[in-house]
Amino acid sequence: MLSKIINSIFIIIISYIVLKIIHYLLAKLFKFTRFDTRYENTLFSVFTSISYYIILTISIILVLREFQIVDVTKFGTLVTGASIVGLIAGVASQSILKDIFNGFFVLFEKQLQVGDFVVINELFRGTVEEIGIRSTSLRDWDLKRITVPNGSITSIRNYSKEKMRVVAHVRVSYEEDPTKVLGALEEVCGIMNETYKDYLWKSKCGEVCSPFKIYGVTDIEDNPVGAKYTITGVVQSYKYFSALRDTKLQILIVFKKNDVHVAYPTHINILYHDDTNQKEL
């Protein structure tokens, strides 16, 4: 019995070493490929996951053989072992197969890759850190790791697909002159197109396709605060959040310089004094 335990431990150690060797060889292999970096990281993550499950399955079979539960040389014992495995797999096969198949569809259609910033199911937000055959792992803003089963993924919003449109809204008091507001926003667009031109999305010929411009007044109805103005611009996907932050900052700076006031909720308190309720002493 002691020898079987020792052999089992030895099998586990060897399996661990083999798994590390496979990961090392995969990392070396992808250094010589000409794929996109994110695509390489995605393939590495997937193959790592597959190798893990293969090595794990082989290790379990070898350990079971040590305890004479499964003997791959004997058909009857193999069938018995397969029946046990089949029974266990049958319990969880529905969710497991759903995770695996959905994971392959996500990968095949390139809905996301390692390094993409995504929102999954309108609930989980973060950078894709690892893609496996059963689950996908994200790292959110707080650096918490979020693991989502592939079978539960119903929607993906990907912020890392070549280009994105920055849409910046600002509400301005109704008392402000619209012509003055539009002039200030035109100045903001000029700053974004010149100072931050590296953000802009360009065609293969190097031409800027959709620079920042004023979209116009987008809301004046049923809003007591002020009119909403909108400017837009198409930027490279990995520059989206930086471009959005800088656009909002430039709006505040230019508005301050041109004495344009951003609208905000105000409350007017009216005090009513009734002299008829006063009595003479």
XYZ file of N, CA and C in Angstrom:
843
model
N 0.830 -1.208 0.000
C 0.000 0.000 0.000
C 0.870 1.266 0.000
N 1.976 1.215 0.769
C 2.876 2.362 0.834
C 3.495 2.646 -0.528
N 3.852 1.554 -1.226
C 4.458 1.734 -2.552
C 3.479 2.379 -3.530
N 2.201 2.036 -3.402
C 1.183 2.619 -4.286
C 1.040 4.116 -4.022
N 1.085 4.485 -2.751
C 0.988 5.904 -2.402
C 2.193 6.667 -2.929
N 3.377 6.060 -2.758
C 4.610 6.699 -3.251
C 4.565 6.858 -4.766
N 4.121 5.789 -5.460
C 4.014 5.851 -6.920
C 3.015 6.926 -7.360
N 1.928 7.043 -6.607
C 0.921 8.047 -6.943
C 1.489 9.453 -6.785
N 2.230 9.676 -5.708
C 2.865 10.979 -5.498
C 3.867 11.266 -6.610
N 4.597 10.225 -7.002
C 5.577 10.360 -8.081
C 4.869 10.732 -9.395
N 3.729 10.115 -9.655
C 2.954 10.423 -10.868
C 2.505 11.883 -10.856
N 2.047 12.343 -9.702
C 1.587 13.728 -9.588
C 2.731 14.705 -9.831
N 3.893 14.395 -9.265
C 5.064 15.267 -9.449
C 5.481 15.310 -10.911
N 5.542 14.132 -11.541
C 5.919 14.063 -12.961
C 4.921 14.829 -13.823
N 3.634 14.673 -13.501
C 2.598 15.372 -14.266
C 2.774 16.877 -14.151
N 3.096 17.342 -12.954
C 3.305 18.774 -12.734
C 4.494 19.274 -13.556
N 5.570 18.472 -13.560
C 6.766 18.864 -14.322
C 6.465 18.896 -15.817
N 5.749 17.869 -16.300
C 5.394 17.817 -17.716
C 4.536 19.019 -18.100
N 3.609 19.378 -17.228
C 2.743 20.519 -17.500
C 3.554 21.812 -17.601
N 4.531 21.975 -16.705
C 5.378 23.165 -16.754
C 6.233 23.188 -18.025
N 6.699 22.011 -18.437
C 7.497 21.926 -19.675
C 6.646 22.321 -20.879
N 5.410 21.825 -20.911
C 4.505 22.171 -22.019
C 4.268 23.675 -22.065
N 4.030 24.284 -20.910
C 3.809 25.727 -20.855
C 5.049 26.490 -21.325
N 6.224 26.001 -20.939
C 7.474 26.643 -21.352
C 7.655 26.547 -22.871
N 7.378 25.368 -23.430
C 7.522 25.182 -24.870
C 6.510 26.020 -25.654
N 5.282 26.130 -25.125
C 4.276 26.964 -25.781
C 4.711 28.430 -25.794
N 5.259 28.885 -24.671
C 5.726 30.277 -24.594
C 6.848 30.529 -25.594
N 7.762 29.569 -25.718
C 8.857 29.704 -26.685
C 8.327 29.674 -28.117
N 7.340 28.804 -28.359
C 6.788 28.674 -29.709
C 6.155 29.971 -30.177
N 5.375 30.614 -29.294
C 4.665 31.820 -29.708
C 5.584 33.027 -29.849
N 6.820 32.904 -29.397
C 7.772 33.989 -29.615
C 8.215 34.054 -31.078
N 8.067 32.924 -31.796
C 8.491 32.866 -33.193
C 7.326 33.053 -34.160
N 6.118 33.179 -33.652
C 4.966 33.374 -34.523
C 4.809 34.839 -34.884
N 4.019 35.098 -35.903
C 3.810 36.464 -36.371
C 2.382 36.927 -36.129
N 1.723 36.292 -35.192
C 0.360 36.701 -34.860
C 0.391 38.015 -34.077
N -0.800 38.637 -33.991
C -0.969 39.778 -33.117
C -0.701 39.360 -31.673
N -0.129 40.269 -30.886
C 0.259 39.934 -29.514
C -0.920 39.432 -28.694
N -2.046 40.123 -28.802
C -3.219 39.696 -28.037
C -3.713 38.335 -28.496
N -3.623 38.076 -29.816
C -4.051 36.781 -30.337
C -3.117 35.674 -29.846
N -1.819 35.969 -29.797
C -0.853 34.999 -29.266
C -1.145 34.685 -27.806
N -1.404 35.722 -27.020
C -1.720 35.507 -25.603
C -2.997 34.701 -25.431
N -3.949 34.923 -26.331
C -5.205 34.175 -26.267
C -4.960 32.701 -26.563
N -4.216 32.407 -27.645
C -3.917 31.021 -27.995
C -3.120 30.335 -26.890
N -2.171 31.062 -26.321
C -1.377 30.495 -25.228
C -2.263 30.143 -24.045
N -3.195 31.021 -23.720
C -4.103 30.766 -22.605
C -4.971 29.546 -22.868
N -5.482 29.420 -24.100
C -6.358 28.297 -24.435
C -5.587 26.984 -24.422
N -4.423 26.952 -25.080
C -3.636 25.717 -25.126
C -3.154 25.310 -23.730
N -2.860 26.299 -22.906
C -2.475 26.008 -21.525
C -3.620 25.330 -20.786
N -4.822 25.854 -20.986
C -6.003 25.265 -20.348
C -6.242 23.837 -20.834
N -6.121 23.625 -22.145
C -6.338 22.284 -22.708
C -5.304 21.302 -22.178
N -4.047 21.724 -22.155
C -2.980 20.837 -21.669
C -3.194 20.481 -20.205
N -3.707 21.443 -19.440
C -3.976 21.178 -18.022
C -4.994 20.058 -17.874
N -6.077 20.113 -18.629
C -7.122 19.097 -18.508
C -6.637 17.739 -19.021
N -5.825 17.735 -20.075
C -5.308 16.467 -20.607
C -4.380 15.796 -19.597
N -3.444 16.576 -19.054
C -2.505 16.027 -18.069
C -3.254 15.573 -16.817
N -4.253 16.340 -16.404
C -5.035 15.975 -15.230
C -5.760 14.648 -15.447
N -6.356 14.480 -16.628
C -7.069 13.226 -16.927
C -6.129 12.031 -16.926
N -4.972 12.174 -17.572
C -3.989 11.082 -17.626
C -3.489 10.750 -16.221
N -3.246 11.773 -15.419
C -2.755 11.542 -14.059
C -3.777 10.776 -13.224
N -5.048 11.133 -13.356
C -6.088 10.432 -12.610
C -6.153 8.968 -13.017
N -6.075 8.705 -14.323
C -6.114 7.313 -14.810
C -4.930 6.512 -14.268
N -3.736 7.123 -14.294
C -2.541 6.424 -13.805
C -2.617 6.155 -12.307
N -3.136 7.120 -11.549
C -3.276 6.915 -10.109
C -4.307 5.826 -9.826
N -5.408 5.822 -10.559
C -6.423 4.780 -10.390
C -5.871 3.405 -10.759
N -4.996 3.391 -11.738
C -4.381 2.108 -12.111
C -3.469 1.594 -11.003
N -2.793 2.507 -10.312
C -1.929 2.103 -9.211
C -2.726 1.396 -8.122
N -3.946 1.848 -7.906
C -4.796 1.234 -6.886
C -5.705 0.154 -7.466
N -5.372 -0.247 -8.726
C -6.064 -1.344 -9.420
C -7.563 -1.085 -9.581
N -7.918 0.179 -9.677
C -9.308 0.530 -9.955
C -9.547 0.522 -11.457
N -8.543 0.947 -12.197
C -8.604 0.962 -13.659
C -7.343 0.308 -14.185
N -7.502 -0.575 -15.149
C -6.368 -1.215 -15.807
C -6.560 -1.053 -17.305
N -5.744 -0.213 -17.903
C -5.906 0.089 -19.325
C -5.575 -1.104 -20.209
N -4.954 -2.135 -19.662
C -4.606 -3.314 -20.463
C -5.729 -4.339 -20.499
N -6.716 -4.142 -19.610
C -7.827 -5.083 -19.555
C -9.114 -4.352 -19.910
N -9.795 -4.904 -20.906
C -10.973 -4.224 -21.424
C -12.075 -4.118 -20.369
N -12.291 -5.175 -19.613
C -13.360 -5.187 -18.615
C -13.153 -4.146 -17.544
N -11.935 -4.093 -17.043
C -11.633 -3.104 -16.011
C -11.723 -1.690 -16.562
N -11.294 -1.558 -17.818
C -11.346 -0.255 -18.465
C -12.791 0.212 -18.622
N -13.656 -0.740 -18.991
C -15.067 -0.405 -19.132
C -15.672 -0.006 -17.790
N -15.271 -0.736 -16.731
C -15.768 -0.403 -15.394
C -15.316 1.003 -14.986
N -14.034 1.269 -15.228
C -13.516 2.602 -14.908
C -14.190 3.670 -15.737
N -14.421 3.342 -17.021
C -15.084 4.306 -17.894
C -16.515 4.551 -17.436
N -17.137 3.498 -16.917
C -18.510 3.647 -16.421
C -18.545 4.584 -15.224
N -17.556 4.428 -14.328
C -17.488 5.314 -13.159
C -17.274 6.754 -13.598
N -16.325 6.927 -14.521
C -16.059 8.271 -15.027
C -17.286 8.825 -15.747
N -17.945 7.949 -16.518
C -19.144 8.379 -17.235
C -20.255 8.782 -16.291
N -20.387 8.055 -15.192
C -21.410 8.395 -14.208
C -21.150 9.772 -13.603
N -19.877 10.008 -13.264
C -19.509 11.306 -12.685
C -19.698 12.422 -13.713
N -19.261 12.120 -14.943
C -19.368 13.145 -15.987
C -20.811 13.440 -16.341
N -21.667 12.402 -16.249
C -23.061 12.598 -16.604
C -23.769 13.583 -15.705
N -23.335 13.647 -14.448
C -23.969 14.554 -13.494
C -23.714 16.008 -13.878
N -22.476 16.267 -14.284
C -22.097 17.661 -14.560
C -21.907 17.951 -16.040
N -22.236 16.978 -16.895
C -21.935 17.130 -18.317
C -22.679 18.289 -18.959
N -23.884 18.532 -18.516
C -24.676 19.575 -19.155
C -24.005 20.940 -19.041
N -23.628 21.324 -17.833
C -22.999 22.632 -17.649
C -21.587 22.658 -18.225
N -20.855 21.537 -18.074
C -19.477 21.485 -18.582
C -19.456 21.619 -20.095
N -20.301 20.835 -20.773
C -20.345 20.892 -22.231
C -20.798 22.261 -22.716
N -21.731 22.870 -21.986
C -22.187 24.200 -22.353
C -21.041 25.199 -22.248
N -20.249 25.094 -21.169
C -19.094 25.983 -20.993
C -18.090 25.798 -22.125
N -17.803 24.526 -22.454
C -16.786 24.229 -23.466
C -17.225 24.708 -24.845
N -18.462 24.356 -25.238
C -18.937 24.731 -26.565
C -19.046 26.244 -26.703
N -19.567 26.896 -25.689
C -19.688 28.350 -25.745
C -18.311 29.005 -25.782
N -17.353 28.405 -25.053
C -15.988 28.922 -25.083
C -15.368 28.835 -26.459
N -15.608 27.715 -27.162
C -15.069 27.562 -28.509
C -15.710 28.556 -29.479
N -17.004 28.813 -29.331
C -17.662 29.783 -30.197
C -17.107 31.183 -29.961
N -16.878 31.530 -28.697
C -16.323 32.841 -28.370
C -14.942 33.001 -28.998
N -14.130 31.950 -28.925
C -12.781 31.995 -29.494
C -12.812 31.992 -31.012
N -13.651 31.128 -31.596
C -13.703 31.001 -33.049
C -14.151 32.304 -33.695
N -15.110 32.980 -33.075
C -15.624 34.234 -33.614
C -14.804 35.445 -33.163
N -13.778 35.195 -32.351
C -12.892 36.260 -31.860
C -13.681 37.374 -31.179
N -14.649 36.967 -30.363
C -15.436 37.963 -29.645
C -14.605 38.670 -28.586
N -13.619 38.000 -28.057
C -12.702 38.629 -27.105
C -11.361 37.924 -27.150
N -10.328 38.656 -26.722
C -8.972 38.120 -26.670
C -8.328 38.555 -25.363
N -7.241 37.886 -25.004
C -6.498 38.276 -23.814
C -5.972 39.697 -24.004
N -6.230 40.547 -23.027
C -5.822 41.944 -23.102
C -6.944 42.887 -23.457
N -8.076 42.363 -23.933
C -9.221 43.210 -24.272
C -9.905 43.718 -23.003
N -10.405 44.947 -23.081
C -11.233 45.463 -21.993
C -12.686 45.225 -22.388
N -13.408 44.455 -21.584
C -14.752 44.026 -21.961
C -15.734 44.206 -20.803
N -17.007 44.206 -21.162
C -18.094 44.127 -20.195
C -18.905 42.887 -20.563
N -18.971 41.922 -19.658
C -19.668 40.665 -19.913
C -21.006 40.672 -19.186
N -22.043 40.370 -19.932
C -23.413 40.285 -19.386
C -23.856 41.586 -18.722
N -23.250 42.715 -19.155
C -23.573 44.033 -18.583
C -23.335 44.066 -17.074
N -22.519 43.150 -16.581
C -22.314 43.031 -15.136
C -20.840 43.000 -14.757
N -20.060 42.203 -15.479
C -18.644 42.025 -15.155
C -17.799 42.868 -16.106
N -16.980 43.742 -15.514
C -16.179 44.679 -16.301
C -14.715 44.524 -15.933
N -13.835 44.425 -16.942
C -12.412 44.326 -16.664
C -11.622 43.912 -17.889
N -10.323 43.734 -17.692
C -9.417 43.319 -18.760
C -9.309 41.800 -18.767
N -9.459 41.207 -19.950
C -9.376 39.746 -20.069
C -7.959 39.301 -19.739
N -7.836 38.464 -18.740
C -6.524 38.010 -18.283
C -6.242 36.575 -18.723
N -7.289 35.781 -18.816
C -7.095 34.377 -19.177
C -8.373 33.830 -19.805
N -8.208 33.048 -20.872
C -9.341 32.392 -21.521
C -9.095 30.892 -21.513
N -9.972 30.156 -20.854
C -9.858 28.704 -20.805
C -10.993 28.058 -21.562
N -10.974 26.738 -21.638
C -12.040 26.052 -22.365
C -13.329 26.015 -21.559
N -13.252 26.311 -20.255
C -14.460 26.300 -19.430
C -14.821 27.673 -18.875
N -13.859 28.563 -18.708
C -14.159 29.851 -18.088
C -13.232 30.936 -18.629
N -13.634 32.168 -18.388
C -12.859 33.347 -18.774
C -12.622 34.193 -17.525
N -11.384 34.659 -17.356
C -11.023 35.438 -16.171
C -10.741 36.888 -16.545
N -11.296 37.791 -15.748
C -11.088 39.220 -15.936
C -10.367 39.795 -14.726
N -9.718 40.938 -14.928
C -9.118 41.687 -13.831
C -9.757 43.075 -13.852
N -10.517 43.396 -12.803
C -11.255 44.655 -12.810
C -10.377 45.818 -12.349
N -10.997 47.006 -12.239
C -10.253 48.223 -11.891
C -9.595 48.099 -10.527
N -10.230 47.400 -9.609
C -9.685 47.213 -8.260
C -8.709 46.046 -8.187
N -8.355 45.486 -9.361
C -7.430 44.356 -9.489
C -7.998 43.069 -8.890
N -9.299 43.028 -8.708
C -9.929 41.767 -8.301
C -10.070 40.877 -9.526
N -9.842 39.602 -9.337
C -9.953 38.641 -10.433
C -11.387 38.101 -10.482
N -12.008 38.201 -11.638
C -13.373 37.744 -11.835
C -13.358 36.583 -12.817
N -13.919 35.447 -12.424
C -13.985 34.275 -13.293
C -15.433 34.029 -13.686
N -15.678 34.004 -14.993
C -17.032 33.833 -15.520
C -17.091 32.535 -16.321
N -17.969 31.598 -15.993
C -18.120 30.377 -16.806
C -18.516 30.749 -18.236
N -17.874 30.116 -19.210
C -18.170 30.444 -20.602
C -19.632 30.193 -20.951
N -20.229 29.199 -20.313
C -21.614 28.877 -20.622
C -22.597 29.936 -20.184
N -22.196 30.810 -19.260
C -23.095 31.849 -18.765
C -22.926 33.174 -19.497
N -21.994 33.234 -20.460
C -21.769 34.469 -21.209
C -22.872 34.639 -22.242
N -23.672 35.673 -22.085
C -24.758 35.942 -23.018
C -24.523 37.201 -23.846
N -23.708 38.120 -23.330
C -23.412 39.340 -24.094
C -22.007 39.820 -23.757
N -21.354 40.403 -24.763
C -19.993 40.923 -24.597
C -19.917 42.305 -25.231
N -19.495 43.277 -24.439
C -19.176 44.594 -24.983
C -17.662 44.746 -24.972
N -17.068 44.776 -26.163
C -15.622 44.799 -26.285
C -15.152 46.207 -26.633
N -14.284 46.762 -25.759
C -13.763 48.109 -25.964
C -12.406 48.091 -26.667
N -12.032 46.974 -27.246
C -10.682 46.848 -27.806
C -10.699 46.340 -29.237
N -11.687 46.747 -30.019
C -11.803 46.307 -31.400
C -11.490 47.447 -32.368
N -10.225 47.757 -32.525
C -9.681 48.704 -33.490
C -10.109 50.149 -33.254
N -11.407 50.441 -33.281
C -11.845 51.835 -33.181
C -13.073 51.944 -32.289
N -13.229 53.121 -31.683
C -14.391 53.415 -30.857
C -14.739 54.895 -31.000
N -16.015 55.200 -30.828
C -16.461 56.581 -30.933
C -16.576 57.192 -29.540
N -15.857 58.275 -29.331
C -15.986 59.039 -28.101
C -17.213 59.935 -28.231
N -18.113 59.818 -27.287
C -19.316 60.662 -27.259
C -19.314 61.412 -25.933
N -19.058 62.708 -25.999
C -18.971 63.530 -24.789
C -20.159 64.490 -24.729
N -20.918 64.400 -23.644
C -22.083 65.265 -23.436
C -21.754 66.327 -22.385
N -22.365 67.482 -22.531
C -22.250 68.516 -21.510
C -23.558 69.321 -21.497
N -24.055 69.587 -20.310
C -25.272 70.394 -20.178
C -24.890 71.832 -19.823
N -25.521 72.755 -20.525
C -25.229 74.173 -20.349
C -26.538 74.897 -20.028
N -26.457 75.860 -19.152
C -27.638 76.611 -18.732
C -28.351 77.212 -19.936
N -29.688 77.260 -19.849
C -30.484 77.836 -20.922
C -30.196 79.325 -21.127
N -29.671 79.989 -20.101
C -29.363 81.413 -20.212
C -28.147 81.686 -21.095
N -27.320 80.668 -21.335
C -26.123 80.871 -22.148
C -26.494 81.005 -23.632
N -25.730 81.831 -24.333
C -25.931 82.019 -25.769
C -25.483 80.751 -26.509
N -26.380 80.080 -27.244
C -26.000 78.848 -27.949
C -24.837 79.044 -28.912
N -24.782 80.215 -29.551
C -23.676 80.478 -30.479
C -22.339 80.491 -29.741
N -22.344 81.064 -28.551
C -21.128 81.105 -27.732
C -20.722 79.704 -27.284
N -21.716 78.901 -26.910
C -21.443 77.525 -26.475
C -20.863 76.715 -27.634
N -21.466 76.832 -28.816
C -20.979 76.085 -29.980
C -19.570 76.520 -30.363
N -19.276 77.799 -30.198
C -17.923 78.267 -30.484
C -16.900 77.670 -29.534
N -17.269 77.579 -28.254
C -16.361 76.977 -27.271
C -16.149 75.491 -27.574
N -17.205 74.802 -27.937
C -17.084 73.371 -28.262
C -16.269 73.166 -29.536
N -16.380 74.096 -30.476
C -15.561 74.025 -31.691
C -14.083 74.142 -31.335
N -13.788 74.993 -30.360
C -12.404 75.130 -29.892
C -11.921 73.832 -29.236
N -12.796 73.186 -28.473
C -12.448 71.894 -27.855
C -12.121 70.856 -28.932
N -12.935 70.803 -29.971
C -12.692 69.842 -31.053
C -11.345 70.120 -31.727
N -11.035 71.403 -31.932
C -9.747 71.750 -32.529
C -8.577 71.290 -31.680
N -8.692 71.465 -30.357
C -7.629 71.018 -29.449
C -7.461 69.498 -29.514
N -8.586 68.784 -29.497
C -8.514 67.318 -29.538
C -7.925 66.836 -30.858
N -8.232 67.504 -31.955
C -7.740 67.075 -33.272
C -6.278 67.448 -33.509
N -5.776 68.418 -32.764
C -4.384 68.843 -32.949
C -3.477 68.310 -31.834
N -3.816 68.674 -30.601
C -2.962 68.288 -29.471
C -3.004 66.789 -29.218
N -4.161 66.178 -29.418
C -4.324 64.752 -29.135
C -4.592 63.965 -30.421
N -3.931 64.349 -31.506
C -4.180 63.692 -32.792
C -3.722 62.230 -32.809
N -2.835 61.860 -31.879
C -2.407 60.456 -31.814
C -3.545 59.541 -31.379
N -4.571 60.109 -30.753
C -5.716 59.308 -30.339
C -6.591 58.899 -31.518
N -6.606 59.720 -32.560
C -7.574 59.562 -33.642
C -7.338 58.281 -34.431
N -8.445 57.717 -34.871
C -8.370 56.496 -35.678
C -8.080 56.859 -37.127
N -7.103 56.182 -37.693
C -6.678 56.467 -39.067
C -6.892 55.246 -39.950
N -7.096 55.481 -41.212
C -7.247 54.402 -42.179
C -5.881 53.786 -42.462
N -5.871 52.754 -43.281
C -4.600 52.103 -43.619
C -3.662 53.039 -44.366
N -4.230 54.057 -44.986
C -3.411 55.034 -45.704
C -2.854 56.111 -44.773
N -3.255 56.077 -43.508
C -2.776 57.049 -42.543
C -3.623 58.300 -42.446
N -4.791 58.310 -43.086
C -5.660 59.472 -43.052
C -6.645 59.374 -41.889
N -6.859 60.521 -41.223
C -7.833 60.569 -40.132
C -9.232 60.444 -40.723
N -10.001 59.484 -40.214
C -11.315 59.198 -40.799
C -12.437 60.024 -40.195
N -12.516 60.078 -38.882
C -13.615 60.792 -38.220
C -13.071 61.599 -37.057
N -12.551 62.801 -37.309
C -12.006 63.626 -36.232
C -13.119 64.143 -35.322
N -12.729 64.793 -34.254
C -13.706 65.349 -33.320
C -14.481 66.477 -33.995
N -15.794 66.469 -33.781
C -16.657 67.502 -34.334
C -17.893 67.656 -33.452
N -18.571 68.773 -33.622
C -19.787 69.023 -32.853
C -20.941 68.245 -33.469
N -21.595 67.452 -32.663
C -22.770 66.720 -33.127
C -24.006 67.596 -33.062
N -24.045 68.469 -32.044
C -25.153 69.416 -31.948
C -25.832 69.383 -30.595
N -26.989 70.040 -30.544
C -27.814 70.034 -29.334
C -28.636 68.746 -29.354
N -28.509 67.941 -28.333
C -29.140 66.622 -28.336
C -30.270 66.472 -27.331
N -30.525 67.498 -26.518
C -31.649 67.397 -25.581
C -31.981 68.771 -25.010
N -33.244 69.164 -25.175
C -33.736 70.382 -24.515
C -35.110 70.145 -23.903
N -35.669 68.985 -24.128
C -37.041 68.712 -23.708
C -37.090 68.152 -22.284
N -38.042 68.643 -21.543
C -38.342 68.097 -20.216
C -37.123 68.020 -19.315
N -36.238 68.987 -19.437
C -35.077 69.018 -18.557
C -34.892 70.427 -18.021
N -35.136 70.635 -16.744
C -35.050 71.991 -16.193
C -33.624 72.474 -15.957
N -32.652 71.593 -16.076
C -31.268 71.954 -15.745
C -30.634 72.770 -16.858
N -30.727 72.282 -18.108
C -30.106 72.992 -19.206
C -30.115 72.173 -20.478
N -29.628 72.769 -21.562
C -29.561 72.083 -22.852
C -28.324 71.193 -22.903
N -28.477 70.038 -23.562
C -27.346 69.109 -23.664
C -26.710 69.229 -25.044
N -25.407 69.462 -25.054
C -24.619 69.534 -26.281
C -23.722 68.296 -26.355
N -23.438 67.861 -27.569
C -22.651 66.629 -27.750
C -21.582 66.840 -28.811
N -20.363 66.352 -28.504
C -19.301 66.288 -29.508
C -18.846 64.841 -29.624
N -18.387 64.462 -30.811
C -17.976 63.074 -31.057
C -16.653 63.039 -31.811
N -16.006 61.891 -31.726
C -14.776 61.653 -32.459
C -14.416 60.183 -32.393
N -13.921 59.624 -33.479
C -13.552 58.213 -33.522
C -12.067 58.084 -33.216
N -11.742 57.261 -32.221
C -10.358 57.097 -31.778
C -9.969 55.620 -31.817
N -8.679 55.377 -31.667
C -8.202 54.002 -31.558
C -8.731 53.393 -30.260
N -9.122 52.134 -30.324
C -9.825 51.519 -29.200
C -9.023 51.584 -27.906
N -7.711 51.354 -27.976
C -6.925 51.328 -26.750
C -6.688 52.731 -26.181
N -7.096 53.763 -26.931
C -6.973 55.143 -26.460
C -8.323 55.708 -26.014
N -9.365 54.890 -26.032
C -10.721 55.384 -25.808
C -10.873 56.096 -24.462
N -10.490 55.435 -23.387
C -10.716 56.005 -22.060
C -9.863 57.257 -21.838
N -8.634 57.248 -22.347
C -7.793 58.450 -22.243
C -8.408 59.594 -23.035
N -8.899 59.287 -24.236
C -9.503 60.330 -25.068
C -10.760 60.895 -24.423
N -11.572 60.032 -23.824
C -12.800 60.492 -23.178
C -12.479 61.405 -21.990
N -11.481 61.011 -21.177
C -11.098 61.842 -20.033
C -10.568 63.197 -20.482
N -9.693 63.187 -21.500
C -9.094 64.445 -21.956
C -10.128 65.345 -22.626
N -11.101 64.746 -23.294
C -12.160 65.550 -23.910
C -12.966 66.284 -22.847
N -13.345 65.583 -21.801
C -14.111 66.212 -20.722
C -13.291 67.291 -20.015
N -11.989 67.019 -19.841
C -11.119 68.023 -19.211
C -11.032 69.276 -20.062
N -10.867 69.112 -21.367
C -10.758 70.274 -22.260
C -12.048 71.060 -22.306
N -13.183 70.384 -22.186
C -14.463 71.095 -22.140
C -14.502 72.027 -20.932
N -14.082 71.539 -19.775
C -14.076 72.367 -18.572
C -13.093 73.534 -18.705
N -11.911 73.256 -19.259
C -10.898 74.314 -19.391
C -11.374 75.406 -20.345
N -11.886 75.005 -21.510
C -12.321 75.981 -22.520
C -13.552 76.742 -22.032
N -14.477 76.058 -21.378
C -15.654 76.741 -20.847
C -15.251 77.786 -19.803
N -14.285 77.427 -18.969
C -13.813 78.361 -17.946
C -13.191 79.590 -18.600
N -12.420 79.375 -19.642
C -11.756 80.481 -20.336
C -12.755 81.404 -21.036
N -13.815 80.827 -21.577
C -14.800 81.593 -22.336
C -16.016 82.002 -21.504
N -15.922 81.750 -20.200
C -16.999 82.141 -19.289
C -18.340 81.502 -19.683
N -18.273 80.216 -20.028
C -19.479 79.447 -20.303
C -19.743 78.573 -19.093
N -20.949 78.609 -18.581
C -21.250 77.917 -17.333
C -21.956 76.590 -17.578
N -21.390 75.551 -16.996
C -22.024 74.235 -17.057
C -23.248 74.245 -16.162
N -24.339 73.673 -16.636
C -25.588 73.670 -15.867
C -25.500 72.692 -14.703
N -26.202 73.016 -13.645
C -26.295 72.129 -12.491
C -27.622 72.391 -11.787
N -28.137 71.416 -11.075
C -29.440 71.595 -10.414
C -29.373 72.695 -9.361
N -30.400 73.498 -9.303
C -30.497 74.551 -8.285
C -31.847 74.447 -7.592
N -31.893 74.909 -6.357
C -33.127 74.915 -5.578
C -33.417 76.340 -5.119
N -34.652 76.748 -5.302
C -35.074 78.076 -4.862
C -36.055 77.899 -3.708
N -35.720 78.431 -2.574
C -36.590 78.351 -1.406
C -37.378 79.649 -1.267
N -38.685 79.548 -1.230
C -39.566 80.715 -1.087
C -40.158 80.698 0.317
N -39.879 81.744 1.046
C -40.394 81.859 2.405
C -41.673 82.687 2.395
N -42.707 82.156 2.958
C -44.009 82.842 2.974
C -44.301 83.308 4.397
N -44.603 84.587 4.505
C -44.877 85.173 5.820
C -46.313 85.679 5.853
N -47.090 85.124 6.722
C -48.513 85.486 6.832
C -48.704 86.413 8.030
N -48.937 87.705 7.762
C -49.121 88.678 8.853
C -50.438 88.510 9.575
N -51.390 87.846 8.952
C -52.722 87.732 9.579
C -52.695 86.831 10.789
N -51.657 85.954 10.858
C -51.585 85.055 11.988
C -50.920 85.683 13.210
N -50.404 86.892 13.028
C -49.740 87.536 14.149
C -50.782 88.178 15.079
N -50.553 88.053 16.293
C -51.465 88.629 17.295
C -50.704 89.632 18.152
N -51.442 90.679 18.518
C -50.824 91.662 19.402
C -50.920 91.211 20.849
N -49.884 91.391 21.532
C -49.871 91.017 22.966
C -50.392 92.145 23.802
